[in-house]
Amino acid sequence: MEQASINVAGRQPSARTASQGIDWRVIIVSTVGNALEWFDFTVFSFFASVIAKQFFPSENPTAAILATWTTFGVGFLTRPLGGIVIGNLADRRGRKSALLVTISVMAVGVAVITFAPTYAQAGLAAPIFMLVGRFLQGFSAGGEVGSATAFLVEHAPVERRGLYGSFQMIAQACSMVLGAAVSVGITEMLTPEQISAFGWRIPFAIGLLIVPVGLYVRSRLSESPVYLDARHTAPPVKRAPFLESLVSHWRLVLAGFGMTIYGTIGTYLFYYYMPSYATGSLGLSFKSGVTASLFAAFAYIAGTLFSGAISDRIGRKKPMVASALISLLTAYPLFRLVGTMPTLVVLTFVQCWLMFVLGLFQGAYCAFVCELFPARVRATSLAIGYNFAVMIFGGFAGAVATMLISWTGEKMSVVYYGMFGAAVGLITVLCLKERARQPLL
């Protein structure tokens, strides 16, 4: 049997030690699906106005944009279902099996969006195709986060769990950079008419190229040693992992939910929504919005990597508390600044600051949330808290922001949503015990 497969004789692969260095194979396997997911989300958000015209024609531009962001959010409705179904598979059959399923389903969803006919070509069937693609993406993404994060952190040395976990968020950020770069490149090379006709599909087609690589590397790596150890030594879970999580670990699931609220609102509001905010509320060009987001992604990477590494030394709570507190105190004056001085330079500064600060929270998040749960229900428990928070607060952040501006007539109103997320994240982390450098349950 290949070295990458699980030993059928029952011997488990030993956990990696810090002296052996970073296992990049594990990081690639764990993050490739997440990277594809966030690349597509980035592209979708940047071309939201174009997609709105192609699939949701309307005399009211606000209504078309709102319909597009709602479709974007609909994919998040299937996230909890995917988290429960695939999380159950990950906790009962192994992380590896679950990861192969998620990337396969994700590929189908991306393909549907890539080749979906427009409203002019298929009428009402066009938005239905888009909805189906987003549903499949949401289902796979819901199962991906719990399984992949558990797989990644369980492979990490105890003294590097924060650093390993941060790469899950760094993969998202790298996808933000790649998605933004591709979007900028397309806007530079193609005319607006060409972008509307076919250009917006190019990034989704590029995303499909990741799938064969993901399937190959995921099929060849070994199962999580922590999961195998728990499977051999821990008492079996009599109930389904979903029920066990809600009955025996509901407080911790709620804690994961609370921590995710800040991260998901911050990501979708301060990054994905900003190109639309720049054009619709600040009067800047679409190119300016995308360019600012590109720089903000690099700031997010820096904050995330720093936080993940430092959390292995000082604990998870300190950088996470600092992040939420700083965001809570600075978000309003920064939005006020860009509202009174709507230039590319100011927008870039504001986004870079907010995303760097958010990275300080996200870098320690993955390790912290994995440390809350025992291995036999870790993937499911993590997925439940994460996906319900993303579904409720993150996926519809763009729609919420658009409605807030429409209802209040005040472009500053969107910042209150971000401040709410920071407050919830701060309170949640303060209520939890530190578990850095302790053995996983």
Short mmCIF file of C-alpha atoms in Angstrom, two decimals:
data_model
loop_
_atom_site.label_atom_id
_atom_site.label_comp_id
_atom_site.label_asym_id
_atom_site.label_seq_id
_atom_site.Cartn_x
_atom_site.Cartn_y
_atom_site.Cartn_z
CA MET A 1 0.00 0.00 0.00
CA GLU A 2 1.18 3.54 -0.77
CA GLN A 3 2.82 5.51 1.99
CA ALA A 4 0.09 8.14 1.72
CA SER A 5 -2.68 5.73 2.61
CA ILE A 6 -3.88 4.59 6.04
CA ASN A 7 -2.15 1.51 7.39
CA VAL A 8 -4.76 -1.26 7.57
CA ALA A 9 -2.83 -3.08 10.28
CA GLY A 10 -3.97 -0.44 12.74
CA ARG A 11 -0.68 1.39 13.23
CA GLN A 12 -1.25 5.10 13.15
CA PRO A 13 1.01 7.70 11.58
CA SER A 14 2.87 9.59 14.26
CA ALA A 15 2.14 13.22 14.89
CA ARG A 16 4.61 15.65 13.37
CA THR A 17 6.99 17.51 15.66
CA ALA A 18 8.02 21.15 15.34
CA SER A 19 11.64 20.15 14.68
CA GLN A 20 10.57 18.47 11.43
CA GLY A 21 9.45 21.79 9.97
CA ILE A 22 6.15 22.67 8.31
CA ASP A 23 4.44 19.88 6.37
CA TRP A 24 3.40 21.77 3.24
CA ARG A 25 1.60 18.75 1.81
CA VAL A 26 -0.88 18.87 4.68
CA ILE A 27 -1.37 22.60 4.24
CA ILE A 28 -2.00 22.29 0.50
CA VAL A 29 -4.43 19.40 0.95
CA SER A 30 -6.32 21.25 3.67
CA THR A 31 -6.57 24.60 1.93
CA VAL A 32 -7.01 23.87 -1.78
CA GLY A 33 -10.78 23.47 -1.54
CA ASN A 34 -11.13 26.55 0.63
CA ALA A 35 -8.97 28.47 -1.82
CA LEU A 36 -11.24 27.53 -4.73
CA GLU A 37 -14.33 28.51 -2.75
CA TRP A 38 -12.99 31.95 -1.84
CA PHE A 39 -11.56 32.61 -5.29
CA ASP A 40 -15.03 32.16 -6.75
CA PHE A 41 -16.62 34.27 -4.03
CA THR A 42 -14.10 37.05 -4.68
CA VAL A 43 -14.75 37.06 -8.40
CA PHE A 44 -18.52 36.95 -7.87
CA SER A 45 -18.39 39.97 -5.57
CA PHE A 46 -16.19 41.99 -7.92
CA PHE A 47 -18.40 41.30 -10.95
CA ALA A 48 -21.68 41.61 -9.02
CA SER A 49 -22.84 44.61 -11.06
CA VAL A 50 -22.08 42.81 -14.34
CA ILE A 51 -23.79 39.60 -13.24
CA ALA A 52 -26.80 41.64 -12.10
CA LYS A 53 -27.34 42.95 -15.62
CA GLN A 54 -26.88 39.53 -17.22
CA PHE A 55 -29.12 37.49 -14.92
CA PHE A 56 -31.39 39.99 -13.15
CA PRO A 57 -32.32 42.74 -15.63
CA SER A 58 -34.21 45.56 -13.97
CA GLU A 59 -34.96 49.21 -14.55
CA ASN A 60 -33.90 49.80 -10.95
CA PRO A 61 -30.12 49.25 -10.59
CA THR A 62 -30.43 48.92 -6.81
CA ALA A 63 -32.99 46.13 -7.21
CA ALA A 64 -30.73 44.27 -9.64
CA ILE A 65 -27.72 44.56 -7.33
CA LEU A 66 -29.83 43.46 -4.38
CA ALA A 67 -31.06 40.42 -6.34
CA THR A 68 -27.47 39.50 -7.20
CA TRP A 69 -26.25 39.79 -3.61
CA THR A 70 -29.26 37.78 -2.47
CA THR A 71 -28.32 35.04 -4.94
CA PHE A 72 -24.79 35.22 -3.58
CA GLY A 73 -26.22 34.77 -0.11
CA VAL A 74 -28.56 31.92 -1.08
CA GLY A 75 -25.54 29.64 -1.39
CA PHE A 76 -25.02 30.14 2.31
CA LEU A 77 -28.43 28.65 3.09
CA THR A 78 -27.09 25.22 2.14
CA ARG A 79 -23.89 25.62 4.15
CA PRO A 80 -25.33 24.26 7.42
CA LEU A 81 -26.76 21.24 5.60
CA GLY A 82 -23.40 20.57 3.98
CA GLY A 83 -21.66 21.01 7.30
CA ILE A 84 -23.95 18.48 8.99
CA VAL A 85 -23.90 15.86 6.20
CA ILE A 86 -20.21 16.06 5.32
CA GLY A 87 -19.19 16.74 8.92
CA ASN A 88 -20.91 13.49 9.88
CA LEU A 89 -18.88 11.75 7.17
CA ALA A 90 -15.65 13.33 8.44
CA ASP A 91 -16.29 12.33 12.05
CA ARG A 92 -17.45 8.80 11.25
CA ARG A 93 -15.40 7.81 8.19
CA GLY A 94 -12.47 10.18 8.32
CA ARG A 95 -11.40 13.64 7.22
CA LYS A 96 -9.87 12.40 3.99
CA SER A 97 -13.11 10.90 2.62
CA ALA A 98 -14.99 14.09 3.42
CA LEU A 99 -12.43 16.28 1.67
CA LEU A 100 -12.69 14.26 -1.53
CA VAL A 101 -16.47 14.68 -1.52
CA THR A 102 -16.40 18.42 -0.91
CA ILE A 103 -14.05 19.31 -3.74
CA SER A 104 -16.01 17.13 -6.20
CA VAL A 105 -19.34 18.80 -5.38
CA MET A 106 -17.68 22.20 -5.44
CA ALA A 107 -16.41 21.55 -8.96
CA VAL A 108 -19.93 20.85 -10.22
CA GLY A 109 -21.20 24.08 -8.69
CA VAL A 110 -18.44 26.16 -10.28
CA ALA A 111 -19.06 24.53 -13.67
CA VAL A 112 -22.78 25.37 -13.53
CA ILE A 113 -22.02 29.05 -12.86
CA THR A 114 -19.30 29.17 -15.51
CA PHE A 115 -21.55 27.91 -18.30
CA ALA A 116 -24.94 29.26 -17.15
CA PRO A 117 -26.97 30.95 -19.92
CA THR A 118 -27.89 34.60 -19.45
CA TYR A 119 -31.40 36.02 -19.07
CA ALA A 120 -31.38 37.07 -22.72
CA GLN A 121 -30.59 33.48 -23.74
CA ALA A 122 -32.77 31.47 -21.38
CA GLY A 123 -35.19 33.85 -19.68
CA LEU A 124 -36.19 32.87 -16.16
CA ALA A 125 -34.09 29.71 -16.38
CA ALA A 126 -30.94 31.86 -16.22
CA PRO A 127 -31.23 32.93 -12.57
CA ILE A 128 -32.29 29.37 -11.71
CA PHE A 129 -29.00 28.05 -13.11
CA MET A 130 -27.16 30.62 -11.02
CA LEU A 131 -29.10 29.58 -7.92
CA VAL A 132 -28.33 25.89 -8.49
CA GLY A 133 -24.63 26.64 -8.86
CA ARG A 134 -24.59 28.68 -5.66
CA PHE A 135 -26.52 25.96 -3.78
CA LEU A 136 -23.96 23.33 -4.75
CA GLN A 137 -21.10 25.63 -3.85
CA GLY A 138 -22.68 26.37 -0.50
CA PHE A 139 -23.26 22.70 0.31
CA SER A 140 -19.66 21.76 -0.44
CA ALA A 141 -18.25 24.82 1.31
CA GLY A 142 -20.26 24.00 4.42
CA GLY A 143 -18.65 20.58 4.63
CA GLU A 144 -15.23 21.82 3.63
CA VAL A 145 -14.59 24.18 6.51
CA GLY A 146 -15.09 21.71 9.36
CA SER A 147 -13.36 18.77 7.70
CA ALA A 148 -10.41 20.71 6.28
CA THR A 149 -9.77 22.78 9.40
CA ALA A 150 -9.88 19.71 11.64
CA PHE A 151 -7.56 17.85 9.25
CA LEU A 152 -5.09 20.76 9.21
CA VAL A 153 -4.94 21.46 12.95
CA GLU A 154 -4.88 17.76 13.88
CA HIS A 155 -1.76 17.26 11.75
CA ALA A 156 0.04 20.20 13.40
CA PRO A 157 2.58 19.92 16.23
CA VAL A 158 1.07 21.15 19.49
CA GLU A 159 3.43 24.12 19.55
CA ARG A 160 2.49 25.16 15.99
CA ARG A 161 -1.26 24.67 15.86
CA GLY A 162 -1.88 28.40 15.62
CA LEU A 163 0.52 28.77 12.70
CA TYR A 164 -0.89 25.77 10.86
CA GLY A 165 -4.46 26.91 11.45
CA SER A 166 -3.69 30.38 10.14
CA PHE A 167 -2.92 28.94 6.70
CA GLN A 168 -6.61 28.13 6.29
CA MET A 169 -7.35 31.85 6.46
CA ILE A 170 -4.22 32.74 4.51
CA ALA A 171 -5.44 30.49 1.69
CA GLN A 172 -8.62 32.53 1.66
CA ALA A 173 -6.61 35.73 1.50
CA CYS A 174 -4.39 34.42 -1.30
CA SER A 175 -7.55 33.61 -3.21
CA MET A 176 -8.71 37.16 -2.55
CA VAL A 177 -5.46 38.44 -4.07
CA LEU A 178 -5.67 36.12 -7.05
CA GLY A 179 -9.36 36.86 -7.58
CA ALA A 180 -8.77 40.60 -7.35
CA ALA A 181 -5.73 40.41 -9.65
CA VAL A 182 -7.64 38.43 -12.26
CA SER A 183 -10.53 40.88 -12.02
CA VAL A 184 -8.22 43.86 -12.49
CA GLY A 185 -6.53 42.11 -15.42
CA ILE A 186 -9.84 41.44 -17.11
CA THR A 187 -11.00 45.04 -16.66
CA GLU A 188 -7.71 46.21 -18.20
CA MET A 189 -7.67 43.83 -21.17
CA LEU A 190 -11.35 43.77 -22.12
CA THR A 191 -13.90 46.43 -22.91
CA PRO A 192 -17.04 46.77 -20.75
CA GLU A 193 -19.03 45.16 -23.56
CA GLN A 194 -16.66 42.18 -23.71
CA ILE A 195 -16.78 41.78 -19.94
CA SER A 196 -20.56 41.67 -20.04
CA ALA A 197 -20.58 39.25 -22.96
CA PHE A 198 -18.04 36.69 -21.75
CA GLY A 199 -15.25 38.24 -19.67
CA TRP A 200 -16.90 37.68 -16.28
CA ARG A 201 -16.92 33.91 -16.96
CA ILE A 202 -13.15 33.66 -17.42
CA PRO A 203 -12.22 33.70 -13.69
CA PHE A 204 -14.72 30.94 -12.92
CA ALA A 205 -13.25 28.83 -15.70
CA ILE A 206 -9.79 29.41 -14.23
CA GLY A 207 -11.09 28.20 -10.87
CA LEU A 208 -12.08 24.89 -12.43
CA LEU A 209 -8.42 24.22 -13.21
CA ILE A 210 -7.74 23.85 -9.46
CA VAL A 211 -10.05 20.84 -9.16
CA PRO A 212 -7.85 18.11 -10.70
CA VAL A 213 -4.92 19.21 -8.55
CA GLY A 214 -7.08 19.16 -5.44
CA LEU A 215 -8.45 15.70 -6.16
CA TYR A 216 -4.97 14.31 -6.79
CA VAL A 217 -3.27 15.64 -3.67
CA ARG A 218 -6.21 14.81 -1.42
CA SER A 219 -6.31 11.22 -2.62
CA ARG A 220 -2.68 10.61 -1.68
CA LEU A 221 -2.24 11.98 1.84
CA SER A 222 -2.75 10.01 5.06
CA GLU A 223 -5.60 10.40 7.51
CA SER A 224 -5.30 12.66 10.55
CA PRO A 225 -3.29 10.91 13.31
CA VAL A 226 -5.40 12.56 16.01
CA TYR A 227 -8.59 11.27 14.42
CA LEU A 228 -7.20 7.74 14.08
CA ASP A 229 -6.05 7.76 17.69
CA ALA A 230 -9.49 8.89 18.88
CA ARG A 231 -11.15 6.26 16.74
CA HIS A 232 -9.08 3.53 18.42
CA THR A 233 -9.09 4.81 22.00
CA ALA A 234 -12.05 7.11 22.63
CA PRO A 235 -15.46 5.64 23.49
CA PRO A 236 -17.73 5.52 20.44
CA VAL A 237 -20.29 8.27 19.95
CA LYS A 238 -23.69 6.60 20.22
CA ARG A 239 -25.62 9.46 18.68
CA ALA A 240 -25.01 11.04 15.29
CA PRO A 241 -22.22 13.63 15.55
CA PHE A 242 -24.75 16.37 14.82
CA LEU A 243 -26.94 15.40 17.77
CA GLU A 244 -23.96 14.76 20.02
CA SER A 245 -22.65 18.25 19.27
CA LEU A 246 -25.95 19.95 20.09
CA VAL A 247 -26.71 17.86 23.18
CA SER A 248 -23.30 17.52 24.84
CA HIS A 249 -21.34 20.47 23.45
CA TRP A 250 -23.97 23.11 22.71
CA ARG A 251 -22.25 25.82 24.76
CA LEU A 252 -19.03 25.38 22.79
CA VAL A 253 -20.92 25.26 19.49
CA LEU A 254 -22.52 28.55 20.51
CA ALA A 255 -19.05 29.93 21.27
CA GLY A 256 -17.84 28.93 17.82
CA PHE A 257 -20.93 30.63 16.40
CA GLY A 258 -20.16 33.84 18.29
CA MET A 259 -16.51 33.96 17.24
CA THR A 260 -17.44 33.41 13.62
CA ILE A 261 -19.87 36.34 13.59
CA TYR A 262 -17.06 38.88 13.79
CA GLY A 263 -14.89 37.11 11.23
CA THR A 264 -17.63 36.60 8.67
CA ILE A 265 -19.15 40.08 8.93
CA GLY A 266 -15.71 41.65 8.78
CA THR A 267 -14.65 39.63 5.75
CA TYR A 268 -17.76 40.18 3.68
CA LEU A 269 -18.33 43.80 4.70
CA PHE A 270 -14.78 45.18 4.81
CA TYR A 271 -13.53 43.25 1.78
CA TYR A 272 -16.14 41.73 -0.53
CA TYR A 273 -18.73 44.47 -0.29
CA MET A 274 -16.28 47.35 -0.62
CA PRO A 275 -15.99 47.43 -4.46
CA SER A 276 -19.78 47.84 -4.67
CA TYR A 277 -19.66 50.40 -1.84
CA ALA A 278 -16.91 52.32 -3.62
CA THR A 279 -18.91 52.64 -6.82
CA GLY A 280 -22.41 52.97 -5.40
CA SER A 281 -21.84 55.16 -2.32
CA LEU A 282 -18.45 56.85 -2.73
CA GLY A 283 -18.64 57.63 -6.45
CA LEU A 284 -15.33 55.91 -7.22
CA SER A 285 -14.63 53.73 -10.24
CA PHE A 286 -14.98 49.96 -10.20
CA LYS A 287 -11.24 49.70 -10.87
CA SER A 288 -10.51 51.79 -7.76
CA GLY A 289 -12.66 49.49 -5.63
CA VAL A 290 -10.91 46.39 -6.90
CA THR A 291 -7.44 47.93 -6.54
CA ALA A 292 -8.06 48.91 -2.91
CA SER A 293 -9.32 45.41 -2.17
CA LEU A 294 -6.19 43.91 -3.71
CA PHE A 295 -3.95 45.81 -1.29
CA ALA A 296 -6.30 45.01 1.59
CA ALA A 297 -5.88 41.29 0.92
CA PHE A 298 -2.11 41.59 1.45
CA ALA A 299 -2.73 43.43 4.71
CA TYR A 300 -5.06 40.63 5.78
CA ILE A 301 -2.41 38.01 4.99
CA ALA A 302 0.15 39.88 7.11
CA GLY A 303 -2.19 40.18 10.07
CA THR A 304 -3.32 36.56 9.83
CA LEU A 305 0.17 35.08 9.61
CA PHE A 306 1.43 37.23 12.47
CA SER A 307 -1.52 36.33 14.68
CA GLY A 308 -1.29 32.60 13.98
CA ALA A 309 2.40 32.52 14.82
CA ILE A 310 2.24 34.74 17.89
CA SER A 311 -0.77 32.86 19.28
CA ASP A 312 1.46 29.81 19.68
CA ARG A 313 3.56 31.86 22.09
CA ILE A 314 1.12 34.11 23.94
CA GLY A 315 -2.16 32.22 23.50
CA ARG A 316 -5.14 32.62 21.17
CA LYS A 317 -7.18 35.06 23.23
CA LYS A 318 -4.79 38.02 23.34
CA PRO A 319 -4.56 38.73 19.59
CA MET A 320 -8.27 37.98 19.13
CA VAL A 321 -9.35 40.34 21.90
CA ALA A 322 -7.02 43.05 20.60
CA SER A 323 -8.42 42.67 17.09
CA ALA A 324 -12.07 42.93 18.07
CA LEU A 325 -11.43 45.87 20.39
CA ILE A 326 -9.40 47.84 17.83
CA SER A 327 -12.00 47.21 15.13
CA LEU A 328 -14.79 48.32 17.43
CA LEU A 329 -12.99 51.58 18.22
CA THR A 330 -11.67 52.51 14.76
CA ALA A 331 -14.26 51.32 12.23
CA TYR A 332 -16.59 54.30 12.59
CA PRO A 333 -13.97 57.08 12.30
CA LEU A 334 -12.38 55.30 9.34
CA PHE A 335 -15.68 55.03 7.46
CA ARG A 336 -16.31 58.68 8.30
CA LEU A 337 -12.90 59.51 6.84
CA VAL A 338 -13.47 57.73 3.54
CA GLY A 339 -16.97 59.19 3.34
CA THR A 340 -15.65 62.75 3.55
CA MET A 341 -12.50 62.07 1.48
CA PRO A 342 -13.55 59.46 -1.11
CA THR A 343 -10.26 58.91 -2.91
CA LEU A 344 -8.42 55.74 -3.89
CA VAL A 345 -5.62 56.45 -1.41
CA VAL A 346 -7.98 56.93 1.53
CA LEU A 347 -10.11 53.91 0.59
CA THR A 348 -6.98 51.76 0.33
CA PHE A 349 -5.74 52.91 3.73
CA VAL A 350 -9.10 52.26 5.39
CA GLN A 351 -9.48 48.80 3.90
CA CYS A 352 -5.90 47.80 4.64
CA TRP A 353 -6.23 48.84 8.28
CA LEU A 354 -9.55 47.08 8.84
CA MET A 355 -8.41 43.89 7.10
CA PHE A 356 -5.07 43.78 8.94
CA VAL A 357 -6.90 44.12 12.25
CA LEU A 358 -9.39 41.44 11.20
CA GLY A 359 -6.46 39.17 10.34
CA LEU A 360 -5.28 39.38 13.96
CA PHE A 361 -8.53 37.67 14.93
CA GLN A 362 -8.70 35.18 12.09
CA GLY A 363 -5.11 33.99 12.41
CA ALA A 364 -5.77 32.44 15.82
CA TYR A 365 -9.38 31.47 15.13
CA CYS A 366 -8.92 28.05 13.48
CA ALA A 367 -6.67 26.63 16.18
CA PHE A 368 -8.82 28.09 18.96
CA VAL A 369 -12.09 26.67 17.66
CA CYS A 370 -10.54 23.24 16.99
CA GLU A 371 -9.21 23.15 20.55
CA LEU A 372 -12.75 23.47 21.90
CA PHE A 373 -14.08 20.09 20.69
CA PRO A 374 -13.14 16.39 21.00
CA ALA A 375 -11.93 14.66 17.84
CA ARG A 376 -14.97 12.39 17.39
CA VAL A 377 -17.30 15.36 16.84
CA ARG A 378 -14.79 18.10 15.94
CA ALA A 379 -15.59 18.49 12.24
CA THR A 380 -19.35 18.53 12.79
CA SER A 381 -19.27 20.83 15.83
CA LEU A 382 -16.96 23.30 14.13
CA ALA A 383 -19.08 23.25 10.97
CA ILE A 384 -22.36 23.87 12.80
CA GLY A 385 -21.19 27.00 14.61
CA TYR A 386 -19.26 28.34 11.64
CA ASN A 387 -21.83 27.73 8.93
CA PHE A 388 -24.86 29.03 10.78
CA ALA A 389 -22.97 32.23 11.60
CA VAL A 390 -21.83 32.64 8.01
CA MET A 391 -25.32 31.89 6.71
CA ILE A 392 -27.04 34.39 8.99
CA PHE A 393 -24.51 37.19 9.24
CA GLY A 394 -21.94 36.82 6.45
CA GLY A 395 -23.61 35.60 3.29
CA PHE A 396 -26.19 38.36 3.29
CA ALA A 397 -23.83 41.10 4.50
CA GLY A 398 -23.87 42.76 1.09
CA ALA A 399 -27.65 42.70 0.97
CA VAL A 400 -27.88 43.99 4.55
CA ALA A 401 -25.46 46.82 3.78
CA THR A 402 -27.37 47.77 0.63
CA MET A 403 -30.68 47.79 2.50
CA LEU A 404 -29.25 49.82 5.39
CA ILE A 405 -28.13 52.54 3.00
CA SER A 406 -31.46 52.43 1.16
CA TRP A 407 -33.54 52.61 4.35
CA THR A 408 -31.52 55.27 6.16
CA GLY A 409 -30.25 57.26 3.20
CA GLU A 410 -26.92 57.40 5.04
CA LYS A 411 -23.89 55.71 3.49
CA MET A 412 -22.22 55.54 6.92
CA SER A 413 -24.89 53.16 8.22
CA VAL A 414 -23.05 50.06 6.98
CA VAL A 415 -20.33 50.47 9.60
CA TYR A 416 -22.72 49.69 12.45
CA TYR A 417 -23.07 46.16 11.15
CA GLY A 418 -19.31 45.70 11.31
CA MET A 419 -19.14 47.14 14.82
CA PHE A 420 -21.87 44.76 15.95
CA GLY A 421 -19.80 41.80 14.72
CA ALA A 422 -16.69 43.03 16.53
CA ALA A 423 -18.62 43.42 19.78
CA VAL A 424 -20.01 39.88 19.60
CA GLY A 425 -16.57 38.45 18.82
CA LEU A 426 -14.99 40.33 21.71
CA ILE A 427 -17.56 39.16 24.27
CA THR A 428 -17.37 35.55 23.08
CA VAL A 429 -13.59 35.27 23.27
CA LEU A 430 -13.51 36.86 26.72
CA CYS A 431 -15.90 34.16 27.98
CA LEU A 432 -13.72 31.24 26.82
CA LYS A 433 -10.78 29.52 28.47
CA GLU A 434 -7.35 29.45 26.84
CA ARG A 435 -6.31 26.03 25.47
CA ALA A 436 -3.17 26.86 23.48
CA ARG A 437 -0.31 24.35 23.84
CA GLN A 438 -2.58 21.83 25.54
CA PRO A 439 -3.23 18.39 23.96
CA LEU A 440 -6.23 18.22 21.65
CA LEU A 441 -9.29 16.57 23.16
#
